[in-house]
CSV table of C-alpha atoms in Angstrom, one decimal:
chain,number,residue,atom,x,y,z
A,1,UNK,CA,-65.9,30.9,9.8
A,2,UNK,CA,-67.3,29.4,12.7
A,3,UNK,CA,-65.5,29.7,16.0
A,4,UNK,CA,-65.4,25.5,15.9
A,5,UNK,CA,-64.0,25.4,12.5
A,6,UNK,CA,-61.6,28.1,13.8
A,7,UNK,CA,-60.4,25.6,16.6
A,8,UNK,CA,-60.5,22.5,14.6
A,9,UNK,CA,-57.7,24.5,12.2
A,10,UNK,CA,-56.1,26.2,15.0
A,11,UNK,CA,-55.7,22.7,16.7
A,12,UNK,CA,-54.3,21.3,13.6
A,13,UNK,CA,-52.0,23.9,13.2
A,14,UNK,CA,-50.7,23.3,16.4
A,15,UNK,CA,-50.3,19.8,15.7
A,16,UNK,CA,-48.0,21.4,12.7
A,17,UNK,CA,-45.5,22.7,15.3
A,18,UNK,CA,-45.6,19.8,17.5
A,19,UNK,CA,-44.5,17.9,14.6
A,20,UNK,CA,-41.9,20.0,13.5
A,21,UNK,CA,-39.7,20.3,16.6
A,22,UNK,CA,-40.2,16.3,16.3
A,23,UNK,CA,-38.8,16.8,12.8
A,24,UNK,CA,-36.1,19.2,14.0
A,25,UNK,CA,-34.9,17.1,16.7
A,26,UNK,CA,-32.6,15.3,14.0
A,27,UNK,CA,-30.9,16.3,10.7
A,28,UNK,CA,-32.0,13.7,9.1
A,29,UNK,CA,-35.7,15.0,9.4
A,30,UNK,CA,-34.8,18.3,9.3
A,31,UNK,CA,-36.1,19.3,6.1
A,32,UNK,CA,-39.4,17.2,7.0
A,33,UNK,CA,-39.9,19.6,10.3
A,34,UNK,CA,-39.2,22.8,8.2
A,35,UNK,CA,-42.1,21.5,5.9
A,36,UNK,CA,-45.0,20.8,8.8
A,37,UNK,CA,-43.7,23.6,10.4
A,38,UNK,CA,-44.4,26.3,7.1
A,39,UNK,CA,-47.6,24.1,6.7
A,40,UNK,CA,-49.0,25.2,10.4
A,41,UNK,CA,-48.0,28.6,9.9
A,42,UNK,CA,-49.9,29.0,6.3
A,43,UNK,CA,-52.9,27.4,8.3
A,44,UNK,CA,-52.6,29.5,11.6
A,45,UNK,CA,-52.5,32.9,9.2
A,46,UNK,CA,-55.3,32.0,6.8
A,47,UNK,CA,-57.7,30.3,9.4
A,48,UNK,CA,-57.4,34.3,11.5
A,49,UNK,CA,-57.6,36.1,8.3
A,50,UNK,CA,-60.8,34.5,7.7
A,51,UNK,CA,-62.3,35.0,11.4
A,52,UNK,CA,-65.0,37.8,11.3
A,53,UNK,CA,-62.6,40.1,14.0
A,54,UNK,CA,-60.6,40.9,11.3
A,55,UNK,CA,-61.5,44.5,9.8
A,56,UNK,CA,-58.5,45.7,8.4
A,57,UNK,CA,-57.1,43.2,5.7
A,58,UNK,CA,-55.1,46.4,3.7
A,59,UNK,CA,-53.2,46.6,7.1
A,60,UNK,CA,-52.9,43.2,7.7
A,61,UNK,CA,-51.6,42.7,3.7
A,62,UNK,CA,-49.2,45.7,4.5
A,63,UNK,CA,-47.6,44.2,7.4
A,64,UNK,CA,-47.1,40.5,5.1
A,65,UNK,CA,-45.8,42.6,1.8
A,66,UNK,CA,-43.2,44.1,4.3
A,67,UNK,CA,-41.8,41.5,6.6
A,68,UNK,CA,-42.1,39.3,4.2
A,69,UNK,CA,-39.4,40.9,1.9
A,70,UNK,CA,-38.0,42.1,5.0
A,71,UNK,CA,-37.6,37.8,5.7
A,72,UNK,CA,-36.8,36.9,2.1
A,73,UNK,CA,-33.7,39.5,1.8
A,74,UNK,CA,-32.1,37.8,5.3
A,75,UNK,CA,-33.2,34.5,4.6
A,76,UNK,CA,-30.9,34.8,1.0
A,77,UNK,CA,-28.0,37.5,2.2
A,78,UNK,CA,-27.1,36.0,5.9
A,79,UNK,CA,-24.5,33.7,5.9
A,80,UNK,CA,-24.4,30.5,8.1
A,81,UNK,CA,-21.8,31.8,10.7
A,82,UNK,CA,-24.0,34.6,11.8
A,83,UNK,CA,-27.3,32.6,12.8
A,84,UNK,CA,-26.6,32.8,16.1
A,85,UNK,CA,-26.7,36.8,15.9
A,86,UNK,CA,-29.9,36.2,13.7
A,87,UNK,CA,-31.9,33.9,16.6
A,88,UNK,CA,-31.0,36.2,18.7
A,89,UNK,CA,-32.4,39.0,16.8
A,90,UNK,CA,-35.6,37.2,15.8
A,91,UNK,CA,-35.8,36.9,19.4
A,92,UNK,CA,-35.7,40.8,20.0
A,93,UNK,CA,-38.5,41.0,17.9
A,94,UNK,CA,-40.8,38.3,19.5
A,95,UNK,CA,-40.7,40.0,22.6
A,96,UNK,CA,-41.2,43.5,21.0
A,97,UNK,CA,-44.4,42.2,19.5
A,98,UNK,CA,-45.6,41.2,22.9
A,99,UNK,CA,-44.7,44.7,24.6
A,100,UNK,CA,-46.8,46.2,21.4
A,101,UNK,CA,-50.1,44.0,21.9
A,102,UNK,CA,-50.0,44.0,25.9
A,103,UNK,CA,-49.7,48.3,24.5
A,104,UNK,CA,-52.9,47.4,22.4
A,105,UNK,CA,-54.8,45.6,24.8
A,106,UNK,CA,-54.3,48.5,28.3
A,107,UNK,CA,-55.4,50.7,25.4
A,108,UNK,CA,-58.6,49.1,23.7
A,109,UNK,CA,-59.5,46.3,25.5
A,110,UNK,CA,-62.8,46.6,24.5
A,111,UNK,CA,-61.2,45.8,21.0
A,112,UNK,CA,-60.2,42.1,22.4
A,113,UNK,CA,-63.0,41.2,24.5
A,114,UNK,CA,-61.3,42.1,28.2
A,115,UNK,CA,-63.4,44.8,29.3
A,116,UNK,CA,-63.2,48.6,29.4
A,117,UNK,CA,-61.3,51.3,30.1
A,118,UNK,CA,-60.9,51.1,33.7
A,119,UNK,CA,-63.0,48.3,34.2
A,120,UNK,CA,-60.7,45.5,32.6
A,121,UNK,CA,-61.3,42.2,33.8
A,122,UNK,CA,-58.4,41.2,36.4
A,123,UNK,CA,-57.4,37.6,34.4
A,124,UNK,CA,-56.7,39.9,31.6
A,125,UNK,CA,-54.9,41.9,33.3
A,126,UNK,CA,-52.2,39.3,35.3
A,127,UNK,CA,-51.9,38.2,31.8
A,128,UNK,CA,-50.9,41.3,30.1
A,129,UNK,CA,-48.4,42.3,32.9
A,130,UNK,CA,-46.6,38.6,32.8
A,131,UNK,CA,-46.3,39.1,28.8
A,132,UNK,CA,-45.5,42.4,29.2
A,133,UNK,CA,-42.8,41.7,31.7
A,134,UNK,CA,-41.4,38.7,30.0
A,135,UNK,CA,-41.3,40.3,26.3
A,136,UNK,CA,-39.8,43.6,27.5
A,137,UNK,CA,-37.0,41.5,29.2
A,138,UNK,CA,-36.7,39.4,25.9
A,139,UNK,CA,-36.6,42.2,23.7
A,140,UNK,CA,-33.4,44.5,25.4
A,141,UNK,CA,-31.7,40.9,26.7
A,142,UNK,CA,-31.6,39.7,23.5
A,143,UNK,CA,-30.7,43.5,21.4
A,144,UNK,CA,-27.5,42.7,23.7
A,145,UNK,CA,-27.1,39.2,23.0
A,146,UNK,CA,-26.9,40.2,19.6
A,147,UNK,CA,-24.5,42.8,19.7
A,148,UNK,CA,-22.2,40.4,21.8
A,149,UNK,CA,-22.5,37.9,18.9
A,150,UNK,CA,-22.2,40.8,16.1
A,151,UNK,CA,-19.3,42.0,17.7
A,152,UNK,CA,-20.6,45.4,18.4
A,153,UNK,CA,-19.6,45.4,22.2
A,154,UNK,CA,-17.3,43.1,23.9
A,155,UNK,CA,-17.9,39.3,24.7
A,156,UNK,CA,-16.6,39.5,27.6
A,157,UNK,CA,-18.8,39.9,30.8
A,158,UNK,CA,-19.6,43.1,31.8
A,159,UNK,CA,-19.7,43.6,35.5
A,160,UNK,CA,-19.9,45.9,37.7
A,161,UNK,CA,-20.2,46.6,41.8
A,162,UNK,CA,-23.5,45.7,43.3
A,163,UNK,CA,-24.7,44.4,39.9
A,164,UNK,CA,-26.4,41.4,41.4
A,165,UNK,CA,-28.1,43.5,44.1
A,166,UNK,CA,-29.4,45.8,41.1
A,167,UNK,CA,-30.8,42.9,39.4
A,168,UNK,CA,-32.1,41.7,42.4
A,169,UNK,CA,-33.7,45.1,43.5
A,170,UNK,CA,-35.2,45.1,39.9
A,171,UNK,CA,-36.3,41.4,39.9
A,172,UNK,CA,-38.5,42.6,43.0
A,173,UNK,CA,-39.9,45.4,42.0
A,174,UNK,CA,-41.3,43.8,38.8
A,175,UNK,CA,-43.4,41.7,41.2
A,176,UNK,CA,-44.4,44.2,43.1
A,177,UNK,CA,-45.7,46.2,39.7
A,178,UNK,CA,-47.4,43.6,38.3
A,179,UNK,CA,-49.2,43.2,42.0
A,180,UNK,CA,-49.6,46.4,41.7
A,181,UNK,CA,-51.1,47.3,38.0
A,182,UNK,CA,-53.8,44.2,38.7
A,183,UNK,CA,-55.2,45.9,41.7
A,184,UNK,CA,-55.0,49.6,40.4
A,185,UNK,CA,-54.9,49.6,36.4
A,186,UNK,CA,-53.1,53.0,36.5
A,187,UNK,CA,-51.1,54.1,33.5
A,188,UNK,CA,-48.2,55.0,35.4
A,189,UNK,CA,-47.4,51.7,36.7
A,190,UNK,CA,-48.0,50.1,33.0
A,191,UNK,CA,-44.8,52.2,31.9
A,192,UNK,CA,-42.8,51.8,34.9
A,193,UNK,CA,-43.7,48.3,34.3
A,194,UNK,CA,-42.4,48.7,30.5
A,195,UNK,CA,-39.3,50.8,31.4
A,196,UNK,CA,-38.1,48.3,34.4
A,197,UNK,CA,-38.6,45.3,32.2
A,198,UNK,CA,-36.2,47.0,29.5
A,199,UNK,CA,-33.5,47.6,31.8
A,200,UNK,CA,-34.2,44.5,33.6
A,201,UNK,CA,-33.2,42.4,30.2
A,202,UNK,CA,-29.9,44.8,29.4
A,203,UNK,CA,-28.8,44.3,33.0
A,204,UNK,CA,-29.8,40.1,32.6
A,205,UNK,CA,-27.7,39.5,29.7
A,206,UNK,CA,-25.1,42.4,30.0
A,207,UNK,CA,-22.8,40.3,32.5
A,208,UNK,CA,-23.1,37.2,30.6
A,209,UNK,CA,-19.6,36.4,28.8
A,210,UNK,CA,-19.0,34.6,25.5
A,211,UNK,CA,-18.6,31.2,26.8
A,212,UNK,CA,-22.6,30.9,28.3
A,213,UNK,CA,-23.5,32.5,25.1
A,214,UNK,CA,-24.8,28.8,23.8
A,215,UNK,CA,-27.6,28.6,26.9
A,216,UNK,CA,-28.2,32.8,26.7
A,217,UNK,CA,-29.4,32.2,23.3
A,218,UNK,CA,-31.8,29.3,24.2
A,219,UNK,CA,-32.9,31.0,27.4
A,220,UNK,CA,-34.5,34.3,25.1
A,221,UNK,CA,-36.0,31.3,23.0
A,222,UNK,CA,-37.8,30.0,26.1
A,223,UNK,CA,-38.5,33.8,27.4
A,224,UNK,CA,-39.6,34.8,23.8
A,225,UNK,CA,-41.9,31.5,23.6
A,226,UNK,CA,-43.5,32.3,26.9
A,227,UNK,CA,-44.1,36.1,26.4
A,228,UNK,CA,-46.0,34.5,23.3
A,229,UNK,CA,-48.2,32.4,25.0
A,230,UNK,CA,-48.9,34.9,28.0
A,231,UNK,CA,-50.4,37.0,24.7
A,232,UNK,CA,-52.1,34.7,23.6
A,233,UNK,CA,-54.7,34.2,27.1
A,234,UNK,CA,-54.5,38.1,26.4
A,235,UNK,CA,-55.7,37.3,22.7
A,236,UNK,CA,-58.3,34.4,23.4
A,237,UNK,CA,-56.2,32.5,20.6
A,238,UNK,CA,-55.9,28.6,21.6
A,239,UNK,CA,-52.9,28.4,18.6
A,240,UNK,CA,-50.5,31.1,20.1
A,241,UNK,CA,-50.8,29.6,23.7
A,242,UNK,CA,-50.1,26.4,22.6
A,243,UNK,CA,-47.2,27.7,20.0
A,244,UNK,CA,-45.9,29.6,23.0
A,245,UNK,CA,-45.8,27.0,25.2
A,246,UNK,CA,-44.1,25.0,23.2
A,247,UNK,CA,-41.5,27.4,22.0
A,248,UNK,CA,-41.3,28.7,26.2
A,249,UNK,CA,-40.7,24.7,27.2
A,250,UNK,CA,-38.9,23.0,24.4
A,251,UNK,CA,-36.0,26.5,24.6
A,252,UNK,CA,-36.0,25.5,28.6
A,253,UNK,CA,-34.8,21.9,28.4
A,254,UNK,CA,-32.6,23.2,25.1
A,255,UNK,CA,-31.3,25.0,28.1
A,256,UNK,CA,-31.0,22.7,31.0
A,257,UNK,CA,-29.6,20.4,28.1
A,258,UNK,CA,-26.9,22.7,27.1
A,259,UNK,CA,-26.0,23.8,31.1
A,260,UNK,CA,-25.9,19.8,31.3
A,261,UNK,CA,-23.4,20.1,28.8
A,262,UNK,CA,-20.9,22.7,30.7
A,263,UNK,CA,-21.9,21.1,34.0
A,264,UNK,CA,-23.1,24.1,34.6
A,265,UNK,CA,-26.3,25.8,36.8
A,266,UNK,CA,-28.8,27.7,35.1
A,267,UNK,CA,-28.9,30.0,37.5
A,268,UNK,CA,-25.1,30.5,38.0
A,269,UNK,CA,-25.4,31.4,34.0
A,270,UNK,CA,-28.3,34.2,34.4
A,271,UNK,CA,-27.1,35.3,37.6
A,272,UNK,CA,-23.6,36.0,36.7
A,273,UNK,CA,-21.6,35.4,34.0
A,274,UNK,CA,-18.9,33.3,32.8
A,275,UNK,CA,-14.9,33.8,32.1
A,276,UNK,CA,-13.7,36.6,29.7
A,277,UNK,CA,-13.1,37.6,26.2
A,278,UNK,CA,-10.7,35.8,24.3
A,279,UNK,CA,-7.4,36.6,23.9
A,280,UNK,CA,-5.8,37.1,27.4
A,281,UNK,CA,-2.6,35.4,26.7
A,282,UNK,CA,0.2,36.4,24.4
A,283,UNK,CA,0.3,34.9,20.6
A,284,UNK,CA,3.3,32.9,19.7
A,285,UNK,CA,4.8,29.8,19.9
A,286,UNK,CA,4.8,30.0,23.7
A,287,UNK,CA,4.0,31.2,27.0
A,288,UNK,CA,6.4,32.0,29.0
A,289,UNK,CA,9.3,29.7,29.4
A,290,UNK,CA,6.8,26.7,27.5
A,291,UNK,CA,7.2,25.9,24.4
A,292,UNK,CA,5.0,24.4,22.2
A,293,UNK,CA,5.3,22.3,18.8
A,294,UNK,CA,4.7,23.7,15.7
A,295,UNK,CA,4.2,22.7,12.2
A,296,UNK,CA,3.2,23.4,8.4
A,297,UNK,CA,-0.2,21.9,6.6
A,298,UNK,CA,2.8,19.5,4.8
A,299,UNK,CA,3.2,17.8,7.9
A,300,UNK,CA,-0.5,18.0,8.6
A,301,UNK,CA,-1.1,16.4,5.1
A,302,UNK,CA,1.6,14.0,5.4
A,303,UNK,CA,0.4,12.5,9.2
A,304,UNK,CA,-3.5,12.4,8.4
A,305,UNK,CA,-2.8,10.6,5.2
A,306,UNK,CA,-0.9,7.6,6.9
A,307,UNK,CA,-3.2,7.3,9.7
A,308,UNK,CA,-5.9,5.0,9.6
A,309,UNK,CA,-8.0,7.0,11.4
A,310,UNK,CA,-9.0,11.2,12.4
A,311,UNK,CA,-11.8,12.8,14.4
A,312,UNK,CA,-12.3,16.0,13.4
A,313,UNK,CA,-13.3,18.8,15.9
A,314,UNK,CA,-14.8,21.9,14.9
A,315,UNK,CA,-15.6,24.9,17.1
A,316,UNK,CA,-16.2,28.8,16.6
A,317,UNK,CA,-12.9,29.7,14.4
A,318,UNK,CA,-14.0,27.5,12.1
A,319,UNK,CA,-17.3,29.0,11.8
A,320,UNK,CA,-15.4,32.6,12.3
A,321,UNK,CA,-12.7,31.4,8.9
A,322,UNK,CA,-16.0,30.0,7.0
A,323,UNK,CA,-13.9,27.0,6.9
A,324,UNK,CA,-16.5,24.3,6.5
A,325,UNK,CA,-16.2,23.8,3.4
A,326,UNK,CA,-12.3,23.3,2.7
A,327,UNK,CA,-12.8,21.0,5.8
A,328,UNK,CA,-14.7,18.6,3.9
A,329,UNK,CA,-13.0,18.5,0.9
A,330,UNK,CA,-9.7,17.9,3.0
A,331,UNK,CA,-12.1,14.9,5.1
A,332,UNK,CA,-13.4,13.9,0.9
A,333,UNK,CA,-9.6,13.4,0.4
A,334,UNK,CA,-8.7,11.3,2.9
A,335,UNK,CA,-11.2,8.9,3.3
A,336,UNK,CA,-10.0,8.4,-0.8
A,337,UNK,CA,-6.7,7.4,0.7
A,338,UNK,CA,-8.9,5.0,3.5
A,339,UNK,CA,-8.5,6.8,6.2
A,340,UNK,CA,-11.6,6.8,8.2
A,341,UNK,CA,-13.3,10.3,9.1
A,342,UNK,CA,-15.5,11.4,11.7
A,343,UNK,CA,-16.6,15.0,13.1
A,344,UNK,CA,-16.6,15.4,17.0
A,345,UNK,CA,-19.5,17.9,18.4
A,346,UNK,CA,-20.0,19.5,21.4
A,347,UNK,CA,-22.9,20.4,23.0
A,348,UNK,CA,-21.5,24.1,23.3
A,349,UNK,CA,-19.4,24.3,20.2
A,350,UNK,CA,-20.2,27.5,18.9
A,351,UNK,CA,-22.5,30.3,19.4
A,352,UNK,CA,-25.8,28.3,19.5
A,353,UNK,CA,-26.9,25.1,20.3
A,354,UNK,CA,-26.6,23.0,16.8
A,355,UNK,CA,-24.3,25.9,15.3
A,356,UNK,CA,-21.5,23.0,14.6
A,357,UNK,CA,-23.7,21.3,13.0
A,358,UNK,CA,-25.5,23.7,10.7
A,359,UNK,CA,-22.7,24.4,9.0
A,360,UNK,CA,-20.8,21.0,8.5
A,361,UNK,CA,-24.7,20.8,6.7
A,362,UNK,CA,-24.3,23.8,4.5
A,363,UNK,CA,-21.0,22.1,3.6
A,364,UNK,CA,-22.8,18.5,2.7
A,365,UNK,CA,-20.7,16.7,5.9
A,366,UNK,CA,-22.9,13.3,5.8
A,367,UNK,CA,-25.2,13.0,9.1
A,368,UNK,CA,-23.3,9.7,9.4
A,369,UNK,CA,-20.3,11.4,10.3
A,370,UNK,CA,-20.9,13.8,12.4
A,371,UNK,CA,-21.3,12.3,16.6
A,372,UNK,CA,-22.6,14.0,19.8
A,373,UNK,CA,-20.0,14.2,23.0
A,374,UNK,CA,-21.9,11.4,24.3
A,375,UNK,CA,-21.5,9.3,21.4
A,376,UNK,CA,-17.6,9.4,20.2
A,377,UNK,CA,-15.9,10.4,23.5
A,378,UNK,CA,-14.6,6.7,24.2
A,379,UNK,CA,-13.0,6.5,20.4
A,380,UNK,CA,-9.9,9.1,20.8
A,381,UNK,CA,-8.5,6.6,22.6
A,382,UNK,CA,-8.2,4.2,19.5
A,383,UNK,CA,-8.1,7.7,17.3
A,384,UNK,CA,-4.4,8.1,15.2
A,385,UNK,CA,-5.0,11.8,14.7
A,386,UNK,CA,-7.7,14.7,16.4
A,387,UNK,CA,-8.0,17.1,14.3
A,388,UNK,CA,-9.0,20.3,16.2
A,389,UNK,CA,-10.1,23.5,14.2
A,390,UNK,CA,-10.7,26.3,16.2
A,391,UNK,CA,-12.0,24.8,19.3
A,392,UNK,CA,-10.8,25.8,22.0
A,393,UNK,CA,-12.4,25.3,26.1
A,394,UNK,CA,-14.3,22.1,24.8
A,395,UNK,CA,-11.3,20.9,24.8
A,396,UNK,CA,-9.1,22.1,27.7
A,397,UNK,CA,-8.2,18.8,30.1
A,398,UNK,CA,-8.0,21.7,32.2
A,399,UNK,CA,-11.8,21.1,32.7
A,400,UNK,CA,-10.5,17.5,34.6
A,401,UNK,CA,-7.8,18.0,36.3
A,402,UNK,CA,-7.8,22.2,38.1
A,403,UNK,CA,-10.4,22.8,40.6
A,404,UNK,CA,-9.3,26.5,40.0
A,405,UNK,CA,-10.4,26.4,36.4
A,406,UNK,CA,-13.4,28.3,35.5
A,407,UNK,CA,-14.4,25.4,33.2
A,408,UNK,CA,-13.4,23.0,35.9
A,409,UNK,CA,-15.6,20.5,35.8
A,410,UNK,CA,-17.4,21.1,32.5
A,411,UNK,CA,-17.3,18.0,30.3
A,412,UNK,CA,-14.7,18.0,27.4
A,413,UNK,CA,-14.2,16.1,24.3
A,414,UNK,CA,-10.7,14.2,25.1
A,415,UNK,CA,-8.8,14.5,22.2
A,416,UNK,CA,-5.7,14.9,24.5
A,417,UNK,CA,-6.1,11.4,24.1
A,418,UNK,CA,-5.7,10.9,20.5
A,419,UNK,CA,-2.3,9.9,19.6
A,420,UNK,CA,-1.6,12.8,17.9
A,421,UNK,CA,-3.2,15.9,18.4
A,422,UNK,CA,-3.6,18.9,15.4
A,423,UNK,CA,-4.4,22.2,16.5
A,424,UNK,CA,-5.3,25.0,14.2
A,425,UNK,CA,-5.4,28.4,15.5
A,426,UNK,CA,-4.6,31.5,14.2
A,427,UNK,CA,-2.3,32.0,17.8
A,428,UNK,CA,-2.0,31.3,21.4
A,429,UNK,CA,-4.9,32.9,23.1
A,430,UNK,CA,-6.9,31.5,25.7
A,431,UNK,CA,-10.6,30.8,24.7
A,432,UNK,CA,-13.7,32.7,26.3
A,433,UNK,CA,-13.7,31.1,29.8
A,434,UNK,CA,-10.1,33.3,29.8
A,435,UNK,CA,-7.4,30.1,30.4
A,436,UNK,CA,-4.8,28.7,29.0
A,437,UNK,CA,-5.9,25.1,26.9
A,438,UNK,CA,-3.0,22.6,28.4
A,439,UNK,CA,-3.5,20.9,25.1
A,440,UNK,CA,-1.3,23.0,23.5
A,441,UNK,CA,1.9,22.2,25.6
A,442,UNK,CA,1.3,18.3,25.4
A,443,UNK,CA,4.0,16.1,23.5
A,444,UNK,CA,1.7,15.0,21.4
A,445,UNK,CA,0.0,18.0,19.9
A,446,UNK,CA,1.0,19.7,17.2
A,447,UNK,CA,0.0,23.7,16.5
A,448,UNK,CA,-0.9,25.0,13.4
A,449,UNK,CA,-0.5,28.3,13.2
A,450,UNK,CA,-3.1,30.4,10.8
A,451,UNK,CA,-6.5,31.0,9.7
A,452,UNK,CA,-8.4,27.7,9.7
A,453,UNK,CA,-10.1,28.2,6.3
A,454,UNK,CA,-6.5,28.6,4.7
A,455,UNK,CA,-4.8,26.4,6.5
A,456,UNK,CA,-7.7,23.8,5.5
A,457,UNK,CA,-6.9,25.0,1.8
A,458,UNK,CA,-2.8,24.4,2.6
A,459,UNK,CA,-3.5,20.9,3.4
A,460,UNK,CA,-5.7,20.0,0.4
A,461,UNK,CA,-3.6,21.0,-1.6
A,462,UNK,CA,-0.8,18.9,-0.2
A,463,UNK,CA,-3.0,15.5,-0.1
A,464,UNK,CA,-4.2,16.2,-4.2
């Protein structure tokens, strides 16, 4: 295949990827966006295979078969609730691939047309070092994120004395090593760059708590894109450069949007950590001498059936209990009784951007019933019932009233303004931020203690 034809097909594939991102920006067009992405990747793979530089087809085909088989198995077996950790795992593989390509290019530069051992082009060394560093950081950082999301390690921030100074020292050391590697092309420097980058990725994500995990996921997505972009320069592959830049920039923009939704600085998220793991508060019908009102599924069914409007606020507790299908059935029954039902999504609800939207879509909740915070927040004051299922910090009024609270300033869903708040929760335990939710103790709040899925199923029975 001629070089001009390859460049043209890579351009077509790039346009497909851009259209995929555009399609994925809305639930209504997400399916079309996926189709564009599949088409772009198919064109990219076939164009690469037709390149005259390819000499080992059997290795490529073997890799495609193994990777395709693993991917197909995971896609068929994975639960929607496990998507955040799956995304983190995929990011780690992108980072690892960047490290492997950089290592191969350093070991055999003549195969990549960037020089010979000991005399690699300076520009290629810079690209190689940057792609390698970002890839290694993405690899170990994503593994830590996966372990936290999967519950293999505590989701609480893991902090030790002098951690920030150590991270700062590692960051400076990495910059110096990159400069040293470019000027000396030393094997020892290359190995040290790999090891320190792996350690830096591990230490960078370790102190970040569960409440900041949506931002971490989007940031790791950005890192993986920039790693691919850097390696694209090493391989002189325009498609990899464009695709990596698209992923890197879109991930960075999404991280900014998520931080804005939490009223947080991106530097605080990356360098700090936020709150503690849930479970800091005692369980039961109250905390200390503060009592709460609790009710049953029958109470909730009666209240909602006689309401004119209900806004449902899902959170990670709904995902853990896999209650989305029972929740949709509850909503359908309420609509049959003439109740207006809508769903309110906070930008950082769940463990990754769009987590709640994906789960509701899986349960076939109509897209036009799902609204983001900015669209629906002003409607709570005119709503009869706010049904909160598994959300905590994103509904805590302390974010607006308590300057000492770790979540102060974070935009929240104004569910406390509804006439009645029904709050489904297993216990009185705090959320990821480690603070009590003032909403539990409000006069208009009724707690529904129990598993979210079981509670919804019992409400459905009462409505039926």
